[in-house]
Amino acid sequence: MESDNKANELPNTYVPSYSTEYVSKILERLSADSLYQLCIRWTKSPNTQPQVPQESIYTQQGLCNKLIKEIKTLRKNPQIEKGDVIRKTIYEYWSDGLNLLQYAQLDCQLIIDDSEHFGWIYSTILDESNHEYCANINLQQFTESVMSKLSKLYLNHIYILKHPHLPLHILRIQVFDLNSEQGVSNPSQPQVSPRTPICICLPEESPYIFHSVSEDDLTSDLILQTIAQCLPSQLHLSTSPDQHPIQSVKTIYTLKGGSRIGKSFGIWSQYADGNVDGTPLGALDQHPTFQEQSNTVMDNSSTALDDIASLRFQGVTNEQSTHHSTRKRQFATIDNDSVTSKFASRVPLQRAEFVIQEPINENDPGSRTNIRLKFSGADVFGGLHELSVSSDPKKMALNPKEIPHWLTGEDGATFGHIIDGKFYSSS
């Protein structure tokens, strides 16, 4: 039985039957720099090197050296566009097709680049008492267990990679249907139909697992069920349905990873970094960050309101922001002309939704409003920050002194309810 399961694990060198239009579309997602880097990387690995034509004068190493030299030359030529390199990759360099390992590395490179082609949600690891639990996962045993269980149902391929910048591992999992009714022209290369790959991120020291959003709900549910079955005993996964996908693995890691930064946004952000003593719960004009600026007048002047807005949304005043610009932008991964760098959030969120449920009639406690506020954009809280700054307090869209904390991104939440003036996160 074990050997049958192993037979269902497709090798890295298997070349799926994708159309050239599909392959071109996949390669187009890469930045030009990442495309060049991957092509060079593929020439250096035995599992991804291009095949030498039968009548070629080149040896395998000679052909790879030729490709590396040509790719580097193309990279230096400003007249060469990315589409030219994609066509060479498809029709010349790897004319026999890309294999499963190459597709897996391509997807993982998109994740590392924080490409917008992935949306991320999370599941929580819970113990038998439904408490969050940081599981100590043996990665090798866990991956082998996932492969073994999937192999009982489908042909599959799994690729694992340590993220080069974040303390997490990426598992790219793809399952395939066997088209036995079409016949098999080559017994060693069965005709299969690939399903949409699912990417799983396992962060270190965190009770959360991140997974890519897929339109293929059946495959996604199957893989998540398999992941849950392979966790240590007495543990299970819980996935909240009230989630908006986040288009950056860096952002979702900051929100749900092992760092305390994920619980410290807005006015709290300096406390996460250990830069400020005191409490942000007191009067704004008494905040420790203002004590460094003896000439600041805390009134309704545009400068003072601008500083308050910066403090509320970013945890620093405008003068301090110039000294902390590198730190503030450390996790900012999405650029948008509508949100200038001055207002960019430390962790940009693309969607946020809040439901205001306040009493309507004091004689009827059960009667409540159901006002739903929805925000979307490249950086929701950065945009709200920009709206809270104006030279005239009477004309500003949002008064930074009065804006509620849940609209400053302080909670790092993307969904929540406001009941009796208190915020309850649902994300």
CSV table of C-alpha atoms in Angstrom, one decimal:
chain,number,residue,atom,x,y,z
A,1,MET,CA,0.0,0.0,0.0
A,2,GLU,CA,2.9,2.3,0.8
A,3,SER,CA,4.4,1.8,-2.6
A,4,ASP,CA,1.1,2.6,-4.3
A,5,ASN,CA,1.0,5.9,-2.4
A,6,LYS,CA,4.5,6.7,-3.4
A,7,ALA,CA,3.5,6.1,-7.1
A,8,ASN,CA,0.9,8.9,-6.7
A,9,GLU,CA,3.5,11.4,-5.8
A,10,LEU,CA,4.5,13.1,-9.1
A,11,PRO,CA,8.2,13.8,-9.6
A,12,ASN,CA,9.6,17.3,-9.9
A,13,THR,CA,10.6,16.6,-13.5
A,14,TYR,CA,7.0,15.8,-14.6
A,15,VAL,CA,5.9,18.2,-17.4
A,16,PRO,CA,2.2,19.0,-17.2
A,17,SER,CA,0.3,19.7,-20.5
A,18,TYR,CA,-0.3,23.4,-20.3
A,19,SER,CA,-0.9,25.6,-23.4
A,20,THR,CA,1.7,28.1,-24.4
A,21,GLU,CA,-0.9,30.9,-23.7
A,22,TYR,CA,-1.3,29.7,-20.1
A,23,VAL,CA,2.5,29.4,-19.5
A,24,SER,CA,3.0,32.9,-20.9
A,25,LYS,CA,0.3,34.2,-18.6
A,26,ILE,CA,1.9,32.6,-15.6
A,27,LEU,CA,5.4,34.0,-16.5
A,28,GLU,CA,3.9,37.4,-17.1
A,29,ARG,CA,3.0,37.7,-13.4
A,30,LEU,CA,6.7,37.8,-12.5
A,31,SER,CA,8.6,41.0,-12.4
A,32,ALA,CA,11.4,41.3,-15.0
A,33,ASP,CA,14.1,40.9,-12.3
A,34,SER,CA,12.5,37.8,-10.8
A,35,LEU,CA,12.1,36.2,-14.3
A,36,TYR,CA,15.8,36.7,-15.0
A,37,GLN,CA,16.8,35.3,-11.6
A,38,LEU,CA,14.5,32.2,-12.0
A,39,CYS,CA,15.8,31.5,-15.5
A,40,ILE,CA,19.4,31.6,-14.3
A,41,ARG,CA,18.5,29.5,-11.2
A,42,TRP,CA,16.9,26.9,-13.5
A,43,THR,CA,20.0,26.5,-15.5
A,44,LYS,CA,22.0,25.5,-12.4
A,45,SER,CA,19.8,22.7,-11.1
A,46,PRO,CA,19.8,19.2,-12.7
A,47,ASN,CA,16.0,19.0,-12.3
A,48,THR,CA,15.3,22.2,-14.1
A,49,GLN,CA,18.0,22.5,-16.7
A,50,PRO,CA,16.9,22.7,-20.4
A,51,GLN,CA,17.2,19.6,-22.5
A,52,VAL,CA,19.9,19.4,-25.0
A,53,PRO,CA,18.6,18.9,-28.6
A,54,GLN,CA,19.8,15.6,-30.1
A,55,GLU,CA,21.8,17.2,-32.9
A,56,SER,CA,23.2,20.0,-30.7
A,57,ILE,CA,26.9,20.7,-30.6
A,58,TYR,CA,26.6,21.7,-26.9
A,59,THR,CA,27.0,19.6,-23.8
A,60,GLN,CA,24.5,20.0,-21.0
A,61,GLN,CA,26.8,22.3,-19.1
A,62,GLY,CA,27.8,24.1,-22.3
A,63,LEU,CA,24.2,24.8,-23.2
A,64,CYS,CA,23.5,26.1,-19.6
A,65,ASN,CA,26.6,28.4,-19.7
A,66,LYS,CA,25.4,29.7,-23.1
A,67,LEU,CA,21.9,30.5,-21.7
A,68,ILE,CA,23.3,32.2,-18.6
A,69,LYS,CA,25.5,34.4,-20.7
A,70,GLU,CA,22.6,35.3,-23.0
A,71,ILE,CA,20.1,35.9,-20.2
A,72,LYS,CA,22.6,38.3,-18.5
A,73,THR,CA,23.1,40.1,-21.8
A,74,LEU,CA,19.3,40.5,-22.3
A,75,ARG,CA,19.0,41.8,-18.8
A,76,LYS,CA,21.5,44.6,-19.5
A,77,ASN,CA,19.8,45.6,-22.8
A,78,PRO,CA,17.2,48.4,-22.1
A,79,GLN,CA,15.5,47.7,-25.4
A,80,ILE,CA,14.6,44.1,-24.5
A,81,GLU,CA,11.2,43.8,-22.9
A,82,LYS,CA,10.0,41.1,-20.5
A,83,GLY,CA,7.8,39.6,-23.2
A,84,ASP,CA,10.8,38.9,-25.3
A,85,VAL,CA,12.4,36.9,-22.5
A,86,ILE,CA,9.1,35.1,-21.9
A,87,ARG,CA,8.9,34.0,-25.6
A,88,LYS,CA,12.5,32.8,-25.5
A,89,THR,CA,11.8,30.9,-22.3
A,90,ILE,CA,8.8,29.1,-23.8
A,91,TYR,CA,9.9,28.6,-27.4
A,92,GLU,CA,13.7,28.3,-27.1
A,93,TYR,CA,15.1,27.8,-23.6
A,94,TRP,CA,12.5,25.3,-22.3
A,95,SER,CA,10.6,24.4,-25.5
A,96,ASP,CA,9.7,21.0,-24.0
A,97,GLY,CA,7.7,22.7,-21.3
A,98,LEU,CA,8.2,23.7,-17.7
A,99,ASN,CA,8.1,20.9,-15.1
A,100,LEU,CA,6.3,20.8,-11.7
A,101,LEU,CA,9.3,22.0,-9.8
A,102,GLN,CA,9.6,25.1,-12.0
A,103,TYR,CA,5.9,25.9,-11.6
A,104,ALA,CA,6.3,25.5,-7.8
A,105,GLN,CA,9.3,27.8,-7.7
A,106,LEU,CA,7.5,30.3,-9.9
A,107,ASP,CA,4.6,30.5,-7.5
A,108,CYS,CA,6.8,30.7,-4.4
A,109,GLN,CA,8.8,33.6,-6.1
A,110,LEU,CA,5.5,35.4,-6.5
A,111,ILE,CA,4.8,34.9,-2.8
A,112,ILE,CA,8.2,36.2,-1.9
A,113,ASP,CA,7.7,39.2,-4.1
A,114,ASP,CA,4.4,39.9,-2.4
A,115,SER,CA,2.6,39.6,-5.8
A,116,GLU,CA,-1.0,40.7,-5.9
A,117,HIS,CA,-1.9,37.4,-7.5
A,118,PHE,CA,-2.3,35.8,-4.1
A,119,GLY,CA,-4.9,36.5,-1.5
A,120,TRP,CA,-4.4,35.2,2.0
A,121,ILE,CA,-6.6,34.2,4.9
A,122,TYR,CA,-5.8,32.3,8.1
A,123,SER,CA,-6.9,29.4,10.2
A,124,THR,CA,-6.3,29.1,13.9
A,125,ILE,CA,-4.8,26.0,15.6
A,126,LEU,CA,-6.9,25.2,18.6
A,127,ASP,CA,-6.4,22.6,21.4
A,128,GLU,CA,-9.2,20.3,22.7
A,129,SER,CA,-10.4,23.2,24.9
A,130,ASN,CA,-10.7,25.5,21.9
A,131,HIS,CA,-7.8,27.6,23.1
A,132,GLU,CA,-5.2,29.0,20.6
A,133,TYR,CA,-2.2,26.7,20.5
A,134,CYS,CA,1.3,27.2,19.1
A,135,ALA,CA,2.0,23.8,17.7
A,136,ASN,CA,5.6,22.4,17.6
A,137,ILE,CA,5.4,21.0,14.1
A,138,ASN,CA,8.2,18.7,12.8
A,139,LEU,CA,8.2,20.0,9.3
A,140,GLN,CA,9.6,16.9,7.6
A,141,GLN,CA,7.2,14.5,9.3
A,142,PHE,CA,4.3,16.9,8.7
A,143,THR,CA,5.0,17.2,5.0
A,144,GLU,CA,5.5,13.4,4.6
A,145,SER,CA,2.2,12.9,6.4
A,146,VAL,CA,0.3,15.3,4.1
A,147,MET,CA,1.8,13.6,1.0
A,148,SER,CA,0.9,10.2,2.3
A,149,LYS,CA,-2.8,11.1,3.0
A,150,LEU,CA,-3.2,13.0,-0.3
A,151,SER,CA,-1.7,10.1,-2.2
A,152,LYS,CA,-4.5,7.8,-1.1
A,153,LEU,CA,-6.9,10.1,-3.1
A,154,TYR,CA,-5.0,11.9,-5.8
A,155,LEU,CA,-1.8,12.2,-7.8
A,156,ASN,CA,0.0,15.1,-6.1
A,157,HIS,CA,3.1,17.2,-5.9
A,158,ILE,CA,4.3,19.1,-2.9
A,159,TYR,CA,7.1,21.7,-2.8
A,160,ILE,CA,8.4,23.3,0.4
A,161,LEU,CA,10.5,26.4,0.8
A,162,LYS,CA,11.8,28.5,3.7
A,163,HIS,CA,10.9,32.1,3.2
A,164,PRO,CA,14.1,34.1,2.8
A,165,HIS,CA,12.9,37.1,4.9
A,166,LEU,CA,10.2,35.9,7.2
A,167,PRO,CA,10.3,33.1,9.8
A,168,LEU,CA,7.9,30.8,8.0
A,169,HIS,CA,7.8,27.9,5.5
A,170,ILE,CA,5.8,27.8,2.3
A,171,LEU,CA,4.1,24.6,1.2
A,172,ARG,CA,2.8,24.6,-2.4
A,173,ILE,CA,0.4,21.7,-2.8
A,174,GLN,CA,-1.1,20.6,-6.0
A,175,VAL,CA,-3.4,17.6,-6.8
A,176,PHE,CA,-4.2,16.1,-10.1
A,177,ASP,CA,-7.0,14.0,-11.6
A,178,LEU,CA,-6.1,11.0,-13.7
A,179,ASN,CA,-7.8,11.0,-17.1
A,180,SER,CA,-7.8,7.3,-17.5
A,181,GLU,CA,-10.7,7.4,-20.1
A,182,GLN,CA,-8.4,9.2,-22.6
A,183,GLY,CA,-5.9,6.4,-22.6
A,184,VAL,CA,-2.2,6.7,-21.8
A,185,SER,CA,0.2,7.2,-24.7
A,186,ASN,CA,3.3,6.9,-22.5
A,187,PRO,CA,2.9,4.8,-19.4
A,188,SER,CA,5.6,6.9,-17.6
A,189,GLN,CA,3.8,10.1,-18.4
A,190,PRO,CA,0.0,9.6,-17.6
A,191,GLN,CA,-2.4,12.2,-18.9
A,192,VAL,CA,-3.6,14.2,-15.9
A,193,SER,CA,-5.7,17.3,-15.2
A,194,PRO,CA,-4.1,19.6,-12.6
A,195,ARG,CA,-6.2,21.4,-10.1
A,196,THR,CA,-5.4,24.8,-8.8
A,197,PRO,CA,-2.4,24.7,-6.4
A,198,ILE,CA,-2.9,25.8,-2.8
A,199,CYS,CA,-0.1,27.5,-0.9
A,200,ILE,CA,0.2,27.0,2.9
A,201,CYS,CA,2.4,29.2,5.1
A,202,LEU,CA,3.5,27.8,8.4
A,203,PRO,CA,4.8,30.6,10.6
A,204,GLU,CA,7.1,29.9,13.5
A,205,GLU,CA,5.8,30.3,17.1
A,206,SER,CA,2.3,31.2,16.0
A,207,PRO,CA,-1.1,29.5,16.5
A,208,TYR,CA,-2.1,30.5,12.9
A,209,ILE,CA,-1.7,28.9,9.5
A,210,PHE,CA,-2.0,31.1,6.4
A,211,HIS,CA,-3.4,29.7,3.1
A,212,SER,CA,-4.0,31.1,-0.3
A,213,VAL,CA,-7.5,31.8,-1.5
A,214,SER,CA,-8.7,29.7,-4.4
A,215,GLU,CA,-11.9,29.6,-6.5
A,216,ASP,CA,-11.5,25.8,-6.3
A,217,ASP,CA,-13.3,25.3,-3.0
A,218,LEU,CA,-13.3,21.5,-3.2
A,219,THR,CA,-9.6,21.3,-3.5
A,220,SER,CA,-9.0,24.0,-0.9
A,221,ASP,CA,-11.3,22.2,1.6
A,222,LEU,CA,-9.7,18.9,0.9
A,223,ILE,CA,-6.2,20.2,1.5
A,224,LEU,CA,-7.2,22.1,4.7
A,225,GLN,CA,-8.8,18.9,6.0
A,226,THR,CA,-5.6,17.0,5.3
A,227,ILE,CA,-3.5,19.7,7.0
A,228,ALA,CA,-5.8,19.4,10.1
A,229,GLN,CA,-5.4,15.6,10.2
A,230,CYS,CA,-1.7,15.9,10.1
A,231,LEU,CA,-1.4,18.2,13.1
A,232,PRO,CA,-0.4,16.7,16.4
A,233,SER,CA,-3.2,14.8,18.1
A,234,GLN,CA,-5.9,16.8,20.1
A,235,LEU,CA,-5.4,19.8,17.8
A,236,HIS,CA,-7.8,21.1,15.1
A,237,LEU,CA,-8.2,24.0,12.8
A,238,SER,CA,-10.8,26.7,12.9
A,239,THR,CA,-11.3,29.1,10.0
A,240,SER,CA,-13.4,32.3,10.5
A,241,PRO,CA,-15.8,32.9,7.6
A,242,ASP,CA,-15.7,36.7,8.2
A,243,GLN,CA,-12.3,37.3,6.6
A,244,HIS,CA,-11.3,39.6,3.8
A,245,PRO,CA,-8.3,38.2,1.8
A,246,ILE,CA,-5.0,40.1,2.4
A,247,GLN,CA,-2.8,40.5,-0.7
A,248,SER,CA,0.5,40.3,1.1
A,249,VAL,CA,2.0,37.5,3.0
A,250,LYS,CA,4.2,40.0,4.8
A,251,THR,CA,1.1,41.9,6.0
A,252,ILE,CA,-0.8,38.8,7.2
A,253,TYR,CA,2.4,37.6,8.9
A,254,THR,CA,2.7,40.9,10.7
A,255,LEU,CA,-0.9,40.7,11.8
A,256,LYS,CA,-0.9,37.0,12.8
A,257,GLY,CA,2.7,36.0,13.2
A,258,GLY,CA,4.8,35.7,16.4
A,259,SER,CA,5.7,39.3,16.6
A,260,ARG,CA,4.1,41.7,19.1
A,261,ILE,CA,4.0,44.2,16.3
A,262,GLY,CA,0.8,42.5,15.1
A,263,LYS,CA,-1.0,43.7,18.2
A,264,SER,CA,0.5,47.2,18.3
A,265,PHE,CA,-0.6,49.6,15.5
A,266,GLY,CA,-1.5,53.3,15.3
A,267,ILE,CA,-0.6,55.1,18.5
A,268,TRP,CA,0.7,51.8,20.0
A,269,SER,CA,3.3,51.1,17.4
A,270,GLN,CA,6.2,52.9,19.2
A,271,TYR,CA,5.5,50.7,22.3
A,272,ALA,CA,5.9,47.6,20.3
A,273,ASP,CA,9.4,48.8,19.3
A,274,GLY,CA,10.2,49.8,22.9
A,275,ASN,CA,10.8,53.4,21.9
A,276,VAL,CA,8.4,55.0,24.3
A,277,ASP,CA,7.5,54.7,28.0
A,278,GLY,CA,4.2,55.8,29.4
A,279,THR,CA,0.7,55.1,28.2
A,280,PRO,CA,-1.1,56.1,25.0
A,281,LEU,CA,-4.4,56.1,26.9
A,282,GLY,CA,-4.0,59.6,28.4
A,283,ALA,CA,-4.5,63.0,26.9
A,284,LEU,CA,-2.9,63.3,23.5
A,285,ASP,CA,-1.1,66.6,24.3
A,286,GLN,CA,0.6,64.7,27.2
A,287,HIS,CA,1.8,61.9,25.1
A,288,PRO,CA,5.6,61.2,25.6
A,289,THR,CA,6.4,61.8,21.9
A,290,PHE,CA,5.3,65.4,22.2
A,291,GLN,CA,7.6,66.1,25.1
A,292,GLU,CA,10.5,66.0,22.7
A,293,GLN,CA,9.1,68.9,20.8
A,294,SER,CA,9.0,71.8,23.3
A,295,ASN,CA,7.9,74.3,20.7
A,296,THR,CA,4.8,72.4,19.6
A,297,VAL,CA,1.6,74.2,20.5
A,298,MET,CA,-1.2,71.8,21.1
A,299,ASP,CA,-4.2,73.7,19.7
A,300,ASN,CA,-6.3,73.4,16.5
A,301,SER,CA,-3.5,74.8,14.3
A,302,SER,CA,-2.9,72.8,11.1
A,303,THR,CA,0.6,71.7,12.3
A,304,ALA,CA,-0.8,70.4,15.7
A,305,LEU,CA,-3.6,68.5,14.1
A,306,ASP,CA,-1.2,67.1,11.5
A,307,ASP,CA,1.0,65.8,14.4
A,308,ILE,CA,-2.0,64.4,16.2
A,309,ALA,CA,-3.1,62.6,13.1
A,310,SER,CA,0.3,61.2,12.6
A,311,LEU,CA,0.4,60.1,16.2
A,312,ARG,CA,-3.0,58.4,16.0
A,313,PHE,CA,-2.3,56.5,12.8
A,314,GLN,CA,1.5,55.9,13.0
A,315,GLY,CA,2.5,56.3,16.6
A,316,VAL,CA,5.0,59.2,15.8
A,317,THR,CA,4.7,62.9,15.1
A,318,ASN,CA,5.7,64.3,11.7
A,319,GLU,CA,9.1,65.4,13.0
A,320,GLN,CA,9.8,62.0,14.4
A,321,SER,CA,8.5,60.3,11.3
A,322,THR,CA,11.6,61.5,9.3
A,323,HIS,CA,13.8,59.7,11.8
A,324,HIS,CA,11.7,56.5,11.8
A,325,SER,CA,10.9,56.4,8.0
A,326,THR,CA,13.0,53.2,7.5
A,327,ARG,CA,11.2,51.4,10.3
A,328,LYS,CA,7.8,52.6,9.3
A,329,ARG,CA,8.2,51.4,5.7
A,330,GLN,CA,9.7,48.1,6.7
A,331,PHE,CA,6.4,46.3,6.2
A,332,ALA,CA,4.9,48.6,3.7
A,333,THR,CA,4.7,46.5,0.6
A,334,ILE,CA,2.0,48.2,-1.6
A,335,ASP,CA,2.6,51.4,-3.4
A,336,ASN,CA,-0.3,53.6,-4.6
A,337,ASP,CA,-0.3,57.1,-5.9
A,338,SER,CA,-3.4,57.9,-4.0
A,339,VAL,CA,-1.7,57.3,-0.6
A,340,THR,CA,1.5,59.2,-0.4
A,341,SER,CA,4.5,57.9,1.5
A,342,LYS,CA,3.9,60.4,4.3
A,343,PHE,CA,0.6,58.6,5.1
A,344,ALA,CA,1.5,55.0,4.2
A,345,SER,CA,0.6,52.5,6.9
A,346,ARG,CA,3.2,50.3,8.5
A,347,VAL,CA,1.1,47.3,7.5
A,348,PRO,CA,-1.2,48.3,4.6
A,349,LEU,CA,-4.6,46.6,4.5
A,350,GLN,CA,-6.6,46.5,1.4
A,351,ARG,CA,-10.1,46.0,2.9
A,352,ALA,CA,-11.8,46.8,6.2
A,353,GLU,CA,-15.4,46.5,7.3
A,354,PHE,CA,-17.1,47.6,10.5
A,355,VAL,CA,-20.7,47.2,11.6
A,356,ILE,CA,-22.0,49.9,14.0
A,357,GLN,CA,-24.7,48.5,16.3
A,358,GLU,CA,-25.8,51.1,18.7
A,359,PRO,CA,-29.2,51.5,20.6
A,360,ILE,CA,-31.9,53.3,18.6
A,361,ASN,CA,-34.5,53.6,21.4
A,362,GLU,CA,-33.4,53.8,25.0
A,363,ASN,CA,-36.8,52.2,26.0
A,364,ASP,CA,-36.1,49.2,23.7
A,365,PRO,CA,-32.6,47.8,24.4
A,366,GLY,CA,-33.0,45.3,21.6
A,367,SER,CA,-33.4,47.9,18.9
A,368,ARG,CA,-30.0,48.7,17.3
A,369,THR,CA,-28.6,50.3,14.3
A,370,ASN,CA,-26.9,48.1,11.6
A,371,ILE,CA,-24.7,50.6,9.8
A,372,ARG,CA,-22.1,48.8,7.8
A,373,LEU,CA,-18.9,50.7,6.8
A,374,LYS,CA,-16.8,49.2,4.0
A,375,PHE,CA,-13.4,50.5,2.9
A,376,SER,CA,-11.2,49.2,0.1
A,377,GLY,CA,-8.0,50.4,-1.5
A,378,ALA,CA,-4.3,49.8,-1.6
A,379,ASP,CA,-3.9,51.1,2.0
A,380,VAL,CA,-7.2,51.7,3.8
A,381,PHE,CA,-5.9,53.3,7.0
A,382,GLY,CA,-3.3,55.3,5.1
A,383,GLY,CA,-6.1,56.8,3.1
A,384,LEU,CA,-8.1,57.6,6.3
A,385,HIS,CA,-5.0,59.2,7.7
A,386,GLU,CA,-4.7,61.4,4.6
A,387,LEU,CA,-8.4,62.4,5.0
A,388,SER,CA,-7.8,63.5,8.6
A,389,VAL,CA,-5.2,66.2,7.6
A,390,SER,CA,-6.4,69.6,6.5
A,391,SER,CA,-5.3,73.2,6.8
A,392,ASP,CA,-8.8,74.1,8.1
A,393,PRO,CA,-10.2,71.9,10.9
A,394,LYS,CA,-13.8,72.8,9.8
A,395,LYS,CA,-13.2,71.4,6.4
A,396,MET,CA,-11.3,68.2,7.2
A,397,ALA,CA,-13.1,65.0,6.5
A,398,LEU,CA,-12.0,63.4,9.7
A,399,ASN,CA,-10.9,65.2,12.9
A,400,PRO,CA,-7.8,63.3,14.2
A,401,LYS,CA,-8.8,64.3,17.8
A,402,GLU,CA,-12.2,62.7,17.5
A,403,ILE,CA,-11.8,59.8,15.2
A,404,PRO,CA,-12.5,56.4,17.0
A,405,HIS,CA,-9.5,54.2,17.5
A,406,TRP,CA,-10.9,51.4,15.3
A,407,LEU,CA,-10.7,53.8,12.3
A,408,THR,CA,-7.0,54.5,12.9
A,409,GLY,CA,-5.9,50.9,12.3
A,410,GLU,CA,-4.9,50.8,16.0
A,411,ASP,CA,-6.5,47.3,16.3
A,412,GLY,CA,-5.0,45.9,13.1
A,413,ALA,CA,-8.4,44.6,12.4
A,414,THR,CA,-10.1,44.1,9.0
A,415,PHE,CA,-13.6,43.3,10.4
A,416,GLY,CA,-15.4,44.1,13.6
A,417,HIS,CA,-18.5,45.3,15.4
A,418,ILE,CA,-19.0,48.5,17.4
A,419,ILE,CA,-21.5,47.8,20.2
A,420,ASP,CA,-22.2,50.3,23.0
A,421,GLY,CA,-19.2,52.3,21.9
A,422,LYS,CA,-16.8,49.3,22.3
A,423,PHE,CA,-15.0,47.6,19.4
A,424,TYR,CA,-15.1,43.8,19.0
A,425,SER,CA,-12.8,42.3,16.4
A,426,SER,CA,-14.0,39.6,14.1
A,427,SER,CA,-10.8,39.1,12.3
